[in-house]
Amino acid sequence: MSDHLMASYQYLPVGFVEGTGAYLTDQSGQHYLDALSGIAVCGLGHAHPKLQAAIADQAGKLIHTSNLYHIPLQELLADRLCAYARMEKIFFCNSGAEGNEAAIKIARLYGHQKDIAEPVIVVTHRSFHGRTMATLSATGNEKIQAGFEPLVQGFIHVPYNNVDAIEEAIGNNKNIAAVMLEPIQGEGGIVVPDPGYLAAVRKLCDKHALLLILDEIQTGMCRTGKWFAWQHEDALPDVMTLAKALGNGVPIGACLARGVAAELIRPGSHGSTFGGNPLAARAGLTVLEILAEEKLDQRAEYLGNLMMNGFRAGLKEVDGVRSIRGKGMMMGIELDRDCSELVRMALAEHLLINVTSGNVIRLLPPLIITDEQAHQIVRMVCRIVKQFLGR
Ligand SMILES: *Cc1c(COP(=O)(O)O)cnc(C)c1O
């Protein structure tokens, strides 16, 4: 253990040196089944042969040139990603928070264009949008904001999964320019809104000429059984952000936009040194190819149903289990008590899971797992949960 890392993370007592598919190998050669994918990043699992070959090939050709020059691979990725997402323009960056920063800047430009001197974005309680100053100010979690005041102005927080609350906020404030939310809240505890919520927010934004910004950083790239979670309700946003699984671990983020929102960034209004460099763009392009070839959207839907059915059967009438929810391969099991300890219990059995929001077990397995691996995760999680609850 090095003493030279800032204490931002409380590391678990294991470090990995290799991986294949859904398995990781630690420093002493032990194998672990990965049901977290590096927090929804490695949707294609570890060391996917096609991605590995593409990255190695690209590293041998060209890694970086800067955005002072055309980057053909970035242009190709923009074209392909826009086609999948029904968007028109993309700004590439290196992380989720940066994607959201771009989205927030677009919302402000949009507000100013409408002669709103101090534009406001409606955001939701329990949301997570990142750790930079603007994105943590947008985030609906006081723990993430504590100590970093003064926060960035221009956000109003309303309850999630509540259209009336957004409508009321709009009625009370002439300065609102945009609504920004996650189609399913990830860090907030795998909170799946009621059917119709996204479509209703889309309608509301149309009615009041507000931008709908969807943070698909965790939900995007086939995770929920569709390429993007807005597709479950055809709630096409004006601005959408991606990161996490877009590069399967090679850092890349993106802010996509259409319509007026796509035209607001002008030369000089935004930028990134690394954003969309040849290596990251090649990784992104290859991820798109693999997702399409392996039909991982359909696979995620199938596996998600299989696993959710398994959890519902395996944890039926278990006292202490409050709810089992999710979509595709984004699943949460809420207990009636803090269960952070489950992460270490699972680790001891060589299974990697996460607990978020204190009492929600979060599962984000790679989309490439076999049926048998899916069943194995279900069996192990059910056993560990029952053991933890003393059932
Ligand atoms: C992970 C995440 C972010 C932040 O992404 P970083 O790459 O860590 O900056 C933002 N929004 C959502 C919904 C996320 O899940």
mmCIF file of C-alpha atoms in Angstrom, residues 126-357:
data_model
loop_
_atom_site.group_PDB
_atom_site.id
_atom_site.type_symbol
_atom_site.label_atom_id
_atom_site.label_comp_id
_atom_site.label_asym_id
_atom_site.label_seq_id
_atom_site.Cartn_x
_atom_site.Cartn_y
_atom_site.Cartn_z
ATOM 1 C CA ARG A 126 -30.754 11.779 -5.113
ATOM 2 C CA SER A 127 -29.247 12.412 -8.538
ATOM 3 C CA PHE A 128 -25.571 12.011 -9.343
ATOM 4 C CA HIS A 129 -23.909 14.008 -12.093
ATOM 5 C CA GLY A 130 -20.222 14.066 -11.132
ATOM 6 C CA ARG A 131 -17.598 15.569 -8.851
ATOM 7 C CA THR A 132 -16.546 18.797 -10.557
ATOM 8 C CA MET A 133 -17.905 22.010 -9.045
ATOM 9 C CA ALA A 134 -20.799 22.426 -11.492
ATOM 10 C CA THR A 135 -21.732 18.741 -11.587
ATOM 11 C CA LEU A 136 -21.588 18.326 -7.818
ATOM 12 C CA SER A 137 -23.802 21.396 -7.521
ATOM 13 C CA ALA A 138 -26.262 19.712 -9.905
ATOM 14 C CA THR A 139 -26.056 16.479 -7.896
ATOM 15 C CA GLY A 140 -28.913 15.949 -5.438
ATOM 16 C CA ASN A 141 -26.850 14.667 -2.531
ATOM 17 C CA GLU A 142 -25.677 16.878 0.307
ATOM 18 C CA LYS A 143 -22.890 14.488 1.280
ATOM 19 C CA ILE A 144 -21.258 15.038 -2.091
ATOM 20 C CA GLN A 145 -21.587 18.824 -1.753
ATOM 21 C CA ALA A 146 -20.508 19.144 1.893
ATOM 22 C CA GLY A 147 -17.335 21.145 2.346
ATOM 23 C CA PHE A 148 -17.271 22.543 -1.168
ATOM 24 C CA GLU A 149 -19.448 25.598 -0.704
ATOM 25 C CA PRO A 150 -19.970 28.014 -2.333
ATOM 26 C CA LEU A 151 -21.761 25.801 -4.823
ATOM 27 C CA VAL A 152 -22.307 26.779 -8.440
ATOM 28 C CA GLN A 153 -25.572 28.693 -8.757
ATOM 29 C CA GLY A 154 -28.335 27.966 -11.197
ATOM 30 C CA PHE A 155 -29.780 24.615 -10.109
ATOM 31 C CA ILE A 156 -33.154 23.871 -8.547
ATOM 32 C CA HIS A 157 -33.637 20.432 -7.011
ATOM 33 C CA VAL A 158 -37.018 18.723 -7.170
ATOM 34 C CA PRO A 159 -38.105 15.181 -6.218
ATOM 35 C CA TYR A 160 -37.359 12.489 -8.825
ATOM 36 C CA ASN A 161 -40.187 10.590 -10.509
ATOM 37 C CA ASN A 162 -42.550 13.527 -9.966
ATOM 38 C CA VAL A 163 -43.668 15.436 -13.054
ATOM 39 C CA ASP A 164 -45.832 17.828 -11.043
ATOM 40 C CA ALA A 165 -42.786 18.958 -9.062
ATOM 41 C CA ILE A 166 -41.043 19.942 -12.298
ATOM 42 C CA GLU A 167 -44.160 21.714 -13.560
ATOM 43 C CA GLU A 168 -44.455 23.612 -10.293
ATOM 44 C CA ALA A 169 -40.795 24.657 -10.456
ATOM 45 C CA ILE A 170 -41.318 25.922 -13.998
ATOM 46 C CA GLY A 171 -44.410 27.862 -12.884
ATOM 47 C CA ASN A 172 -42.476 29.503 -10.066
ATOM 48 C CA ASN A 173 -39.380 30.507 -11.992
ATOM 49 C CA LYS A 174 -39.111 32.329 -15.305
ATOM 50 C CA ASN A 175 -35.390 31.611 -15.535
ATOM 51 C CA ILE A 176 -35.589 27.872 -16.133
ATOM 52 C CA ALA A 177 -33.803 26.823 -19.322
ATOM 53 C CA ALA A 178 -33.464 23.044 -18.969
ATOM 54 C CA VAL A 179 -34.346 19.901 -17.054
ATOM 55 C CA MET A 180 -31.507 17.466 -16.372
ATOM 56 C CA LEU A 181 -31.928 13.959 -15.005
ATOM 57 C CA GLU A 182 -30.875 10.320 -15.156
ATOM 58 C CA PRO A 183 -33.368 7.959 -16.871
ATOM 59 C CA ILE A 184 -32.687 5.581 -13.960
ATOM 60 C CA GLN A 185 -30.818 6.940 -10.952
ATOM 61 C CA GLY A 186 -27.642 4.916 -10.475
ATOM 62 C CA GLU A 187 -25.685 6.164 -7.472
ATOM 63 C CA GLY A 188 -28.986 7.231 -5.900
ATOM 64 C CA GLY A 189 -29.915 3.552 -5.470
ATOM 65 C CA ILE A 190 -31.086 2.166 -8.846
ATOM 66 C CA VAL A 191 -34.237 4.246 -8.730
ATOM 67 C CA VAL A 192 -36.453 3.313 -11.685
ATOM 68 C CA PRO A 193 -39.110 5.953 -12.336
ATOM 69 C CA ASP A 194 -42.732 5.005 -13.051
ATOM 70 C CA PRO A 195 -43.547 4.175 -16.671
ATOM 71 C CA GLY A 196 -44.431 7.377 -18.481
ATOM 72 C CA TYR A 197 -42.256 9.686 -16.375
ATOM 73 C CA LEU A 198 -39.601 10.357 -19.011
ATOM 74 C CA ALA A 199 -42.194 10.788 -21.758
ATOM 75 C CA ALA A 200 -44.129 13.237 -19.571
ATOM 76 C CA VAL A 201 -40.986 15.250 -18.799
ATOM 77 C CA ARG A 202 -40.230 15.284 -22.535
ATOM 78 C CA LYS A 203 -43.696 16.724 -23.181
ATOM 79 C CA LEU A 204 -43.317 19.305 -20.452
ATOM 80 C CA CYS A 205 -39.986 20.459 -21.882
ATOM 81 C CA ASP A 206 -41.581 20.784 -25.331
ATOM 82 C CA LYS A 207 -44.479 22.785 -23.911
ATOM 83 C CA HIS A 208 -42.176 25.275 -22.192
ATOM 84 C CA ALA A 209 -39.364 25.220 -24.745
ATOM 85 C CA LEU A 210 -36.850 23.820 -22.240
ATOM 86 C CA LEU A 211 -33.937 21.553 -23.082
ATOM 87 C CA LEU A 212 -34.272 17.998 -21.830
ATOM 88 C CA ILE A 213 -30.809 16.822 -20.807
ATOM 89 C CA LEU A 214 -30.528 13.108 -20.055
ATOM 90 C CA ASP A 215 -27.488 11.878 -18.175
ATOM 91 C CA GLU A 216 -27.085 8.400 -19.709
ATOM 92 C CA ILE A 217 -23.566 7.968 -18.386
ATOM 93 C CA GLN A 218 -24.527 4.870 -16.414
ATOM 94 C CA THR A 219 -27.667 3.788 -18.316
ATOM 95 C CA GLY A 220 -26.332 4.158 -21.870
ATOM 96 C CA MET A 221 -24.534 1.741 -24.217
ATOM 97 C CA CYS A 222 -27.040 -1.138 -23.948
ATOM 98 C CA ARG A 223 -26.864 -1.409 -20.167
ATOM 99 C CA THR A 224 -30.645 -1.293 -19.605
ATOM 100 C CA GLY A 225 -31.620 -3.475 -22.579
ATOM 101 C CA LYS A 226 -31.764 -0.614 -25.084
ATOM 102 C CA TRP A 227 -28.881 1.321 -26.560
ATOM 103 C CA PHE A 228 -30.030 4.287 -24.477
ATOM 104 C CA ALA A 229 -32.563 4.210 -21.664
ATOM 105 C CA TRP A 230 -34.685 7.014 -23.169
ATOM 106 C CA GLN A 231 -35.662 4.504 -25.882
ATOM 107 C CA HIS A 232 -37.853 2.615 -23.405
ATOM 108 C CA GLU A 233 -40.328 5.513 -23.713
ATOM 109 C CA ASP A 234 -39.124 7.206 -26.866
ATOM 110 C CA ALA A 235 -38.276 10.257 -24.751
ATOM 111 C CA LEU A 236 -35.621 11.569 -27.123
ATOM 112 C CA PRO A 237 -33.641 14.250 -25.247
ATOM 113 C CA ASP A 238 -32.186 17.461 -26.667
ATOM 114 C CA VAL A 239 -28.877 16.750 -24.971
ATOM 115 C CA MET A 240 -27.527 13.404 -23.799
ATOM 116 C CA THR A 241 -24.300 12.600 -22.003
ATOM 117 C CA LEU A 242 -22.309 9.379 -22.174
ATOM 118 C CA ALA A 243 -19.051 8.106 -20.685
ATOM 119 C CA LYS A 244 -18.509 4.936 -18.613
ATOM 120 C CA ALA A 245 -19.128 2.071 -21.081
ATOM 121 C CA LEU A 246 -18.415 4.125 -24.214
ATOM 122 C CA GLY A 247 -14.728 3.160 -24.148
ATOM 123 C CA ASN A 248 -15.031 -0.009 -22.027
ATOM 124 C CA GLY A 249 -12.303 1.437 -19.782
ATOM 125 C CA VAL A 250 -10.405 3.685 -22.165
ATOM 126 C CA PRO A 251 -11.401 7.121 -20.829
ATOM 127 C CA ILE A 252 -13.892 8.841 -23.133
ATOM 128 C CA GLY A 253 -16.967 10.951 -22.499
ATOM 129 C CA ALA A 254 -19.407 12.633 -24.834
ATOM 130 C CA CYS A 255 -22.051 15.310 -24.881
ATOM 131 C CA LEU A 256 -24.505 14.744 -27.740
ATOM 132 C CA ALA A 257 -27.098 17.255 -28.883
ATOM 133 C CA ARG A 258 -29.716 17.880 -31.551
ATOM 134 C CA GLY A 259 -31.768 20.802 -32.785
ATOM 135 C CA VAL A 260 -30.954 24.248 -31.378
ATOM 136 C CA ALA A 261 -28.894 22.633 -28.607
ATOM 137 C CA ALA A 262 -26.519 21.241 -31.229
ATOM 138 C CA GLU A 263 -25.608 24.690 -32.579
ATOM 139 C CA LEU A 264 -24.728 26.572 -29.402
ATOM 140 C CA ILE A 265 -21.099 25.563 -28.925
ATOM 141 C CA ARG A 266 -18.998 27.808 -31.185
ATOM 142 C CA PRO A 267 -15.233 27.974 -31.750
ATOM 143 C CA GLY A 268 -13.757 29.126 -28.466
ATOM 144 C CA SER A 269 -16.754 28.287 -26.272
ATOM 145 C CA HIS A 270 -15.537 24.893 -25.111
ATOM 146 C CA GLY A 271 -12.669 22.491 -25.546
ATOM 147 C CA SER A 272 -10.604 19.550 -24.333
ATOM 148 C CA THR A 273 -6.983 18.654 -24.994
ATOM 149 C CA PHE A 274 -7.479 14.898 -24.935
ATOM 150 C CA GLY A 275 -11.159 14.758 -25.925
ATOM 151 C CA GLY A 276 -11.851 12.215 -28.670
ATOM 152 C CA ASN A 277 -8.215 11.469 -29.402
ATOM 153 C CA PRO A 278 -7.422 8.684 -31.873
ATOM 154 C CA LEU A 279 -6.949 6.005 -29.192
ATOM 155 C CA ALA A 280 -10.175 6.841 -27.337
ATOM 156 C CA ALA A 281 -12.112 7.205 -30.580
ATOM 157 C CA ARG A 282 -10.866 3.847 -31.848
ATOM 158 C CA ALA A 283 -11.919 2.246 -28.578
ATOM 159 C CA GLY A 284 -15.351 3.893 -28.836
ATOM 160 C CA LEU A 285 -15.782 2.789 -32.440
ATOM 161 C CA THR A 286 -14.842 -0.773 -31.588
ATOM 162 C CA VAL A 287 -17.212 -0.809 -28.613
ATOM 163 C CA LEU A 288 -20.064 0.257 -30.918
ATOM 164 C CA GLU A 289 -19.174 -2.498 -33.371
ATOM 165 C CA ILE A 290 -19.099 -5.164 -30.674
ATOM 166 C CA LEU A 291 -22.356 -4.018 -29.049
ATOM 167 C CA ALA A 292 -24.056 -4.236 -32.461
ATOM 168 C CA GLU A 293 -22.443 -7.503 -33.603
ATOM 169 C CA GLU A 294 -23.159 -9.304 -30.350
ATOM 170 C CA LYS A 295 -26.627 -7.697 -30.043
ATOM 171 C CA LEU A 296 -25.814 -6.822 -26.459
ATOM 172 C CA ASP A 297 -28.902 -4.636 -26.070
ATOM 173 C CA GLN A 298 -31.087 -7.729 -26.507
ATOM 174 C CA ARG A 299 -28.727 -9.819 -24.455
ATOM 175 C CA ALA A 300 -28.875 -7.283 -21.584
ATOM 176 C CA GLU A 301 -32.658 -7.372 -21.654
ATOM 177 C CA TYR A 302 -32.708 -11.176 -21.633
ATOM 178 C CA LEU A 303 -30.100 -11.541 -18.888
ATOM 179 C CA GLY A 304 -31.694 -8.790 -16.817
ATOM 180 C CA ASN A 305 -35.046 -10.596 -16.895
ATOM 181 C CA LEU A 306 -33.369 -13.891 -16.061
ATOM 182 C CA MET A 307 -31.540 -12.385 -13.087
ATOM 183 C CA MET A 308 -34.466 -10.325 -11.789
ATOM 184 C CA ASN A 309 -36.681 -13.421 -11.896
ATOM 185 C CA GLY A 310 -33.944 -15.291 -10.039
ATOM 186 C CA PHE A 311 -33.732 -12.633 -7.325
ATOM 187 C CA ARG A 312 -37.508 -12.433 -6.983
ATOM 188 C CA ALA A 313 -37.704 -16.207 -6.544
ATOM 189 C CA GLY A 314 -34.593 -16.546 -4.378
ATOM 190 C CA LEU A 315 -35.441 -13.680 -2.038
ATOM 191 C CA LYS A 316 -39.198 -14.155 -1.967
ATOM 192 C CA GLU A 317 -40.675 -13.341 1.421
ATOM 193 C CA VAL A 318 -37.230 -12.837 2.906
ATOM 194 C CA ASP A 319 -37.715 -10.406 5.782
ATOM 195 C CA GLY A 320 -35.445 -7.408 5.327
ATOM 196 C CA VAL A 321 -35.585 -7.299 1.540
ATOM 197 C CA ARG A 322 -37.566 -4.184 0.687
ATOM 198 C CA SER A 323 -37.494 -4.161 -3.072
ATOM 199 C CA ILE A 324 -35.872 -5.713 -6.121
ATOM 200 C CA ARG A 325 -35.782 -3.404 -9.114
ATOM 201 C CA GLY A 326 -33.938 -2.452 -12.252
ATOM 202 C CA LYS A 327 -33.932 -2.636 -15.996
ATOM 203 C CA GLY A 328 -31.743 -4.892 -18.108
ATOM 204 C CA MET A 329 -28.358 -5.345 -16.453
ATOM 205 C CA MET A 330 -28.804 -2.445 -14.022
ATOM 206 C CA MET A 331 -30.254 -3.973 -10.893
ATOM 207 C CA GLY A 332 -30.776 -3.014 -7.277
ATOM 208 C CA ILE A 333 -31.847 -4.932 -4.200
ATOM 209 C CA GLU A 334 -32.917 -2.628 -1.399
ATOM 210 C CA LEU A 335 -32.702 -3.887 2.175
ATOM 211 C CA ASP A 336 -34.318 -2.369 5.238
ATOM 212 C CA ARG A 337 -30.913 -1.587 6.770
ATOM 213 C CA ASP A 338 -27.420 -0.396 5.930
ATOM 214 C CA CYS A 339 -25.654 -3.234 4.154
ATOM 215 C CA SER A 340 -22.271 -1.829 3.095
ATOM 216 C CA GLU A 341 -20.749 -4.878 4.815
ATOM 217 C CA LEU A 342 -22.140 -7.089 2.024
ATOM 218 C CA VAL A 343 -19.408 -5.886 -0.322
ATOM 219 C CA ARG A 344 -16.743 -7.506 1.860
ATOM 220 C CA MET A 345 -18.823 -10.624 2.462
ATOM 221 C CA ALA A 346 -19.169 -11.069 -1.313
ATOM 222 C CA LEU A 347 -15.479 -10.320 -1.855
ATOM 223 C CA ALA A 348 -14.596 -13.094 0.591
ATOM 224 C CA GLU A 349 -16.541 -15.430 -1.728
ATOM 225 C CA HIS A 350 -14.808 -13.980 -4.766
ATOM 226 C CA LEU A 351 -17.801 -12.061 -6.077
ATOM 227 C CA LEU A 352 -17.587 -8.338 -6.867
ATOM 228 C CA ILE A 353 -20.704 -6.320 -6.071
ATOM 229 C CA ASN A 354 -21.411 -2.787 -4.872
ATOM 230 C CA VAL A 355 -23.665 -1.163 -2.301
ATOM 231 C CA THR A 356 -24.902 2.328 -3.033
ATOM 232 C CA SER A 357 -27.023 4.766 -1.096
#
